[in-house]
Amino acid sequence: MSQPGTATPVVPGQRRDHPDGPVRRGFPPPAGWLPALTRRRWAVAAALAAIGGLALLVRSWRIDLFGFNSDEVVYAGQAASLAGNPGYTDLFPVFRAHPMLFQAVLSPLLRSGEVGMGGRWVVAVIGVLTVLAVYPLGARLYGRRVGLLAALLLAVMPYHVIVTRQILLDGPMVLLSTLTLYCLVRYVQRQELAWYLATAGMLGLTMLAKETSVVLAGSVYAFLALTPRVRRPVRATLLVLPALAVVFAAHPVSQALAGGSNSGRNYLVWQLFRRPNHPMSFYLETVPAATGVLLLAAAAGGLWWARRRNGWRETLLLSWIAVPVVFFELWPVKGFQYLLPVAVPVALLGARALLLLPVPARLRRPGRAGAAAPAPACAGRALRLAAVALVVSTLAASSWDAVSHQGRSTFLAGSGGVPGGREAGRWITEHTPDGSVILTLGPSMSNIVRFYSRRQSYGLSVSPNPLHRNPSYVPLNNPDGWLRNNNLHYVVWDSFSARRSPFFADRLMTLVRRYHGRVVHTEYVGTADASGRVTPVPVVVVYEVRP
């Protein structure tokens, strides 16, 4: 077997990509090979079943504890409108900022009634499928053990667990990007045009899940540019690019046929000229902890201590990491879930590193002649097993803490549901007249209130400048006049928006005092103080106002 990164010679009777070496033809198979192969396959299947069950457990545990956040209600409302659900068609437009692949898949579940947790369950299952898809990818790159360990690492990685418990586009996008990576690996190993076309088609589907995944085309280009050993046929590329364009063209064509082209252009302009929503240090502060510091350290260490084995496989995985990281670090708009595509290559590099972990010299024992002999196999296995257990247990503990928390008075977009939002919206439905209009602090809570209460709502902080607001949001140029003329009937304050926009929080409370606001409902979460005592903290407050 050649070392990774070196050209593998093709000899008669041998497949270049075969994980177990040459395939013997014309000779009888060794005795007992079929039972051994069967036992190995059953062992792999059992291990994958256990990993899949663990992945489903952490993604479904208390999945309905909190209601949807702003992004979730947008995608769920969009899918419900696409299905013709009468409760949402007037409140959530079908065409918004993103392609419609996932929304179209979700829409059959949302044809009538209130949208429940079915969408989250769909994403959780997609997350489990991504975990399982890592195994054949890892097995193709490094062997079955790396594939199984990488799947286990992704199953309990907090970053992937948190995002795949929400109705977000990033979970389905990462499943498709993982399949794209698999097709690219098969092309590199087999050098067949069919896998080259499959890579383009899967990348097109990935972009249909979320258009920001176009940056992965840069990863493919970087890998091919940095790996001269991989054949890059010009004629095949001329076929691949149209195939990619044809698949992704489903999004603009569907918009044009439905009369939504102007909406698509407006969203593009808004995305290009949006103001930065986080500092440059945002990803450095949030993503490493969510991915796992020990896992990142293992992946980086493995690239160093196995540097003599590095080859095209590591170039591919590093390209899949570097291009999205650089792009979204430079892109002014940042979101917690935007870097999720890097989770799969990080898990693969981490699994490879843990299984190649070098044994310290102190575990070596002197040979007969007094020279150092290789470390005992049992000592090396024990050390690597301990390292794997440490990394997996820390990831699992972080994920379990994230899915089991009782509530928070602060919120980071993309990191989970919003405590109190669903309950406040349902209270408004049950205790306010039909046709009531709600003023919220920001557009995020406005989306949540609109989704759960089926009442029209507006965000105070929505900018009147079209370049500085989402095209779906309607600004109130004169909220004071709306209140004076009794066109707004309730005001909703929330702690999450207040922390981000203290200026508008002060302005909202000024309007509440000016128009005789009185508290009619409050939602609380329990927060532990320094002594460990749980204290209820208000997170959503509903005021009734009158001129």
Short mmCIF file of N, CA and C in Angstrom, two decimals, residues 85-185:
data_model
loop_
_atom_site.label_atom_id
_atom_site.label_comp_id
_atom_site.label_asym_id
_atom_site.label_seq_id
_atom_site.Cartn_x
_atom_site.Cartn_y
_atom_site.Cartn_z
N ASN A 85 -50.94 27.23 2.89
CA ASN A 85 -51.57 27.26 4.20
C ASN A 85 -52.20 28.63 4.42
N PRO A 86 -53.52 28.73 4.58
CA PRO A 86 -54.17 30.04 4.66
C PRO A 86 -53.77 30.86 5.87
N GLY A 87 -53.25 30.23 6.90
CA GLY A 87 -52.86 30.97 8.09
C GLY A 87 -51.58 31.76 7.93
N TYR A 88 -50.82 31.51 6.84
CA TYR A 88 -49.51 32.13 6.70
C TYR A 88 -49.30 32.85 5.37
N THR A 89 -50.16 32.62 4.40
CA THR A 89 -49.92 33.19 3.07
C THR A 89 -49.91 34.71 3.08
N ASP A 90 -50.71 35.34 3.94
CA ASP A 90 -50.75 36.80 3.99
C ASP A 90 -49.67 37.40 4.87
N LEU A 91 -48.97 36.57 5.64
CA LEU A 91 -47.99 37.09 6.59
C LEU A 91 -46.55 36.80 6.18
N PHE A 92 -46.32 35.76 5.40
CA PHE A 92 -44.97 35.38 5.01
C PHE A 92 -44.90 35.18 3.50
N PRO A 93 -44.14 36.02 2.80
CA PRO A 93 -44.03 35.87 1.34
C PRO A 93 -43.28 34.61 0.97
N VAL A 94 -43.61 34.05 -0.18
CA VAL A 94 -42.95 32.83 -0.64
C VAL A 94 -41.50 33.11 -1.02
N PHE A 95 -41.26 34.18 -1.75
CA PHE A 95 -39.91 34.49 -2.23
C PHE A 95 -39.22 35.44 -1.27
N ARG A 96 -38.13 34.94 -0.71
CA ARG A 96 -37.33 35.74 0.18
C ARG A 96 -35.88 35.66 -0.27
N ALA A 97 -34.94 35.61 0.67
CA ALA A 97 -33.53 35.76 0.33
C ALA A 97 -32.90 34.51 -0.25
N HIS A 98 -33.45 33.33 0.00
CA HIS A 98 -32.72 32.11 -0.29
C HIS A 98 -33.46 31.25 -1.30
N PRO A 99 -32.75 30.29 -1.91
CA PRO A 99 -33.43 29.31 -2.77
C PRO A 99 -34.44 28.49 -1.99
N MET A 100 -35.19 27.68 -2.72
CA MET A 100 -36.40 27.08 -2.14
C MET A 100 -36.33 25.56 -2.00
N LEU A 101 -35.15 24.95 -2.14
CA LEU A 101 -35.10 23.49 -2.15
C LEU A 101 -35.63 22.90 -0.85
N PHE A 102 -35.08 23.33 0.29
CA PHE A 102 -35.51 22.76 1.56
C PHE A 102 -36.95 23.13 1.88
N GLN A 103 -37.33 24.38 1.59
CA GLN A 103 -38.71 24.80 1.85
C GLN A 103 -39.70 23.97 1.05
N ALA A 104 -39.33 23.63 -0.19
CA ALA A 104 -40.21 22.80 -1.01
C ALA A 104 -40.33 21.39 -0.44
N VAL A 105 -39.24 20.85 0.09
CA VAL A 105 -39.28 19.53 0.72
C VAL A 105 -40.14 19.55 1.98
N LEU A 106 -40.08 20.65 2.71
CA LEU A 106 -40.81 20.77 3.97
C LEU A 106 -42.28 21.09 3.78
N SER A 107 -42.63 21.75 2.70
CA SER A 107 -43.98 22.30 2.52
C SER A 107 -45.11 21.26 2.59
N PRO A 108 -44.95 20.02 2.10
CA PRO A 108 -46.08 19.08 2.21
C PRO A 108 -46.53 18.82 3.64
N LEU A 109 -45.67 19.04 4.62
CA LEU A 109 -46.04 18.83 6.02
C LEU A 109 -46.79 20.00 6.62
N LEU A 110 -46.88 21.13 5.89
CA LEU A 110 -47.39 22.37 6.48
C LEU A 110 -48.58 22.92 5.71
N ARG A 111 -49.39 22.06 5.15
CA ARG A 111 -50.48 22.53 4.29
C ARG A 111 -51.62 23.17 5.06
N SER A 112 -51.79 22.81 6.32
CA SER A 112 -52.91 23.34 7.10
C SER A 112 -52.54 23.37 8.56
N GLY A 113 -53.32 24.18 9.31
CA GLY A 113 -53.12 24.25 10.75
C GLY A 113 -51.88 25.03 11.15
N GLU A 114 -51.62 25.03 12.46
CA GLU A 114 -50.44 25.70 12.98
C GLU A 114 -49.20 24.86 12.71
N VAL A 115 -48.14 25.53 12.33
CA VAL A 115 -46.88 24.83 12.07
C VAL A 115 -46.29 24.39 13.40
N GLY A 116 -46.08 23.11 13.56
CA GLY A 116 -45.52 22.58 14.78
C GLY A 116 -44.05 22.24 14.64
N MET A 117 -43.63 21.19 15.34
CA MET A 117 -42.22 20.82 15.40
C MET A 117 -41.81 19.85 14.30
N GLY A 118 -42.71 19.55 13.36
CA GLY A 118 -42.36 18.62 12.30
C GLY A 118 -41.15 19.05 11.51
N GLY A 119 -41.02 20.36 11.27
CA GLY A 119 -39.87 20.85 10.52
C GLY A 119 -38.56 20.60 11.24
N ARG A 120 -38.56 20.76 12.56
CA ARG A 120 -37.34 20.48 13.32
C ARG A 120 -36.99 19.00 13.27
N TRP A 121 -37.98 18.15 13.30
CA TRP A 121 -37.70 16.72 13.21
C TRP A 121 -37.10 16.37 11.85
N VAL A 122 -37.57 17.03 10.80
CA VAL A 122 -37.01 16.78 9.47
C VAL A 122 -35.54 17.16 9.44
N VAL A 123 -35.21 18.32 10.02
CA VAL A 123 -33.81 18.75 10.03
C VAL A 123 -32.97 17.83 10.91
N ALA A 124 -33.53 17.36 12.02
CA ALA A 124 -32.78 16.44 12.89
C ALA A 124 -32.45 15.15 12.15
N VAL A 125 -33.40 14.63 11.39
CA VAL A 125 -33.14 13.42 10.60
C VAL A 125 -32.08 13.69 9.53
N ILE A 126 -32.14 14.87 8.92
CA ILE A 126 -31.12 15.25 7.93
C ILE A 126 -29.75 15.31 8.60
N GLY A 127 -29.69 15.81 9.83
CA GLY A 127 -28.44 15.83 10.57
C GLY A 127 -27.89 14.44 10.81
N VAL A 128 -28.77 13.49 11.14
CA VAL A 128 -28.33 12.10 11.33
C VAL A 128 -27.83 11.52 10.01
N LEU A 129 -28.51 11.81 8.91
CA LEU A 129 -28.06 11.32 7.61
C LEU A 129 -26.68 11.88 7.27
N THR A 130 -26.42 13.12 7.66
CA THR A 130 -25.08 13.69 7.43
C THR A 130 -24.03 12.92 8.22
N VAL A 131 -24.35 12.60 9.47
CA VAL A 131 -23.42 11.81 10.29
C VAL A 131 -23.12 10.48 9.62
N LEU A 132 -24.15 9.80 9.13
CA LEU A 132 -23.95 8.51 8.47
C LEU A 132 -23.19 8.67 7.16
N ALA A 133 -23.39 9.78 6.45
CA ALA A 133 -22.70 10.00 5.18
C ALA A 133 -21.21 10.24 5.38
N VAL A 134 -20.81 10.63 6.59
CA VAL A 134 -19.39 10.85 6.85
C VAL A 134 -18.63 9.53 6.83
N TYR A 135 -19.31 8.43 7.18
CA TYR A 135 -18.58 7.14 7.21
C TYR A 135 -18.05 6.73 5.83
N PRO A 136 -18.88 6.66 4.77
CA PRO A 136 -18.28 6.27 3.48
C PRO A 136 -17.25 7.27 2.99
N LEU A 137 -17.42 8.54 3.32
CA LEU A 137 -16.42 9.53 2.93
C LEU A 137 -15.10 9.26 3.64
N GLY A 138 -15.15 9.07 4.96
CA GLY A 138 -13.94 8.79 5.71
C GLY A 138 -13.31 7.46 5.32
N ALA A 139 -14.15 6.45 5.04
CA ALA A 139 -13.62 5.16 4.62
C ALA A 139 -12.91 5.27 3.29
N ARG A 140 -13.44 6.07 2.38
CA ARG A 140 -12.79 6.28 1.09
C ARG A 140 -11.45 7.00 1.26
N LEU A 141 -11.38 7.92 2.19
CA LEU A 141 -10.16 8.71 2.36
C LEU A 141 -9.11 7.98 3.17
N TYR A 142 -9.50 7.41 4.31
CA TYR A 142 -8.51 6.89 5.26
C TYR A 142 -8.79 5.48 5.76
N GLY A 143 -9.94 4.92 5.46
CA GLY A 143 -10.24 3.60 5.96
C GLY A 143 -11.46 3.59 6.88
N ARG A 144 -11.92 2.38 7.21
CA ARG A 144 -13.17 2.25 7.96
C ARG A 144 -13.09 2.82 9.37
N ARG A 145 -11.97 2.62 10.05
CA ARG A 145 -11.87 3.11 11.43
C ARG A 145 -11.97 4.63 11.49
N VAL A 146 -11.30 5.31 10.57
CA VAL A 146 -11.40 6.77 10.53
C VAL A 146 -12.82 7.19 10.18
N GLY A 147 -13.45 6.48 9.24
CA GLY A 147 -14.83 6.82 8.89
C GLY A 147 -15.78 6.70 10.07
N LEU A 148 -15.64 5.60 10.83
CA LEU A 148 -16.52 5.42 11.99
C LEU A 148 -16.25 6.46 13.07
N LEU A 149 -14.98 6.73 13.35
CA LEU A 149 -14.66 7.70 14.38
C LEU A 149 -15.09 9.10 13.97
N ALA A 150 -14.91 9.47 12.71
CA ALA A 150 -15.34 10.79 12.23
C ALA A 150 -16.86 10.93 12.36
N ALA A 151 -17.59 9.86 12.03
CA ALA A 151 -19.05 9.91 12.19
C ALA A 151 -19.43 10.10 13.66
N LEU A 152 -18.72 9.42 14.56
CA LEU A 152 -19.00 9.58 15.99
C LEU A 152 -18.69 11.00 16.45
N LEU A 153 -17.60 11.56 15.99
CA LEU A 153 -17.24 12.93 16.38
C LEU A 153 -18.29 13.93 15.91
N LEU A 154 -18.75 13.77 14.66
CA LEU A 154 -19.77 14.69 14.16
C LEU A 154 -21.10 14.48 14.88
N ALA A 155 -21.38 13.23 15.28
CA ALA A 155 -22.65 12.94 15.96
C ALA A 155 -22.80 13.73 17.25
N VAL A 156 -21.68 13.99 17.96
CA VAL A 156 -21.75 14.67 19.24
C VAL A 156 -21.11 16.05 19.20
N MET A 157 -20.73 16.53 18.02
CA MET A 157 -20.13 17.87 17.93
C MET A 157 -21.19 18.94 18.21
N PRO A 158 -21.00 19.80 19.22
CA PRO A 158 -22.03 20.79 19.55
C PRO A 158 -22.44 21.68 18.39
N TYR A 159 -21.49 22.07 17.57
CA TYR A 159 -21.79 22.96 16.44
C TYR A 159 -22.83 22.33 15.52
N HIS A 160 -22.59 21.08 15.12
CA HIS A 160 -23.53 20.42 14.22
C HIS A 160 -24.83 20.06 14.93
N VAL A 161 -24.74 19.67 16.18
CA VAL A 161 -25.94 19.30 16.94
C VAL A 161 -26.87 20.50 17.08
N ILE A 162 -26.33 21.64 17.48
CA ILE A 162 -27.17 22.82 17.72
C ILE A 162 -27.87 23.27 16.46
N VAL A 163 -27.15 23.33 15.35
CA VAL A 163 -27.73 23.85 14.11
C VAL A 163 -28.75 22.87 13.54
N THR A 164 -28.52 21.57 13.67
CA THR A 164 -29.45 20.60 13.10
C THR A 164 -30.61 20.28 14.03
N ARG A 165 -30.82 21.09 15.05
CA ARG A 165 -32.04 21.05 15.86
C ARG A 165 -32.96 22.20 15.51
N GLN A 166 -32.66 22.93 14.45
CA GLN A 166 -33.44 24.10 14.08
C GLN A 166 -33.83 24.03 12.60
N ILE A 167 -34.91 24.72 12.27
CA ILE A 167 -35.34 24.80 10.87
C ILE A 167 -34.49 25.86 10.19
N LEU A 168 -33.28 25.48 9.86
CA LEU A 168 -32.35 26.35 9.15
C LEU A 168 -31.89 25.65 7.88
N LEU A 169 -31.42 26.41 6.92
CA LEU A 169 -30.98 25.86 5.65
C LEU A 169 -29.62 25.20 5.73
N ASP A 170 -28.86 25.50 6.78
CA ASP A 170 -27.48 25.04 6.84
C ASP A 170 -27.36 23.54 7.06
N GLY A 171 -28.28 22.93 7.83
CA GLY A 171 -28.23 21.50 8.02
C GLY A 171 -28.40 20.72 6.72
N PRO A 172 -29.47 20.97 5.95
CA PRO A 172 -29.58 20.30 4.64
C PRO A 172 -28.43 20.64 3.70
N MET A 173 -27.95 21.87 3.76
CA MET A 173 -26.84 22.25 2.89
C MET A 173 -25.59 21.44 3.19
N VAL A 174 -25.30 21.17 4.47
CA VAL A 174 -24.11 20.42 4.83
C VAL A 174 -24.24 18.95 4.41
N LEU A 175 -25.43 18.38 4.46
CA LEU A 175 -25.61 17.02 3.95
C LEU A 175 -25.24 16.96 2.47
N LEU A 176 -25.73 17.92 1.70
CA LEU A 176 -25.44 17.93 0.26
C LEU A 176 -23.97 18.25 -0.01
N SER A 177 -23.37 19.12 0.80
CA SER A 177 -21.95 19.43 0.60
C SER A 177 -21.08 18.22 0.94
N THR A 178 -21.51 17.41 1.92
CA THR A 178 -20.78 16.18 2.24
C THR A 178 -20.84 15.20 1.08
N LEU A 179 -22.00 15.08 0.45
CA LEU A 179 -22.12 14.22 -0.72
C LEU A 179 -21.31 14.78 -1.89
N THR A 180 -21.23 16.10 -2.01
CA THR A 180 -20.38 16.71 -3.03
C THR A 180 -18.93 16.34 -2.81
N LEU A 181 -18.49 16.41 -1.56
CA LEU A 181 -17.12 16.04 -1.23
C LEU A 181 -16.85 14.58 -1.53
N TYR A 182 -17.82 13.72 -1.26
CA TYR A 182 -17.67 12.30 -1.55
C TYR A 182 -17.51 12.07 -3.06
N CYS A 183 -18.34 12.73 -3.86
CA CYS A 183 -18.23 12.59 -5.32
C CYS A 183 -16.87 13.08 -5.81
N LEU A 184 -16.36 14.15 -5.23
CA LEU A 184 -15.06 14.65 -5.65
C LEU A 184 -13.95 13.66 -5.29
N VAL A 185 -14.06 13.04 -4.12
CA VAL A 185 -13.07 12.02 -3.73
C VAL A 185 -13.12 10.86 -4.71
#
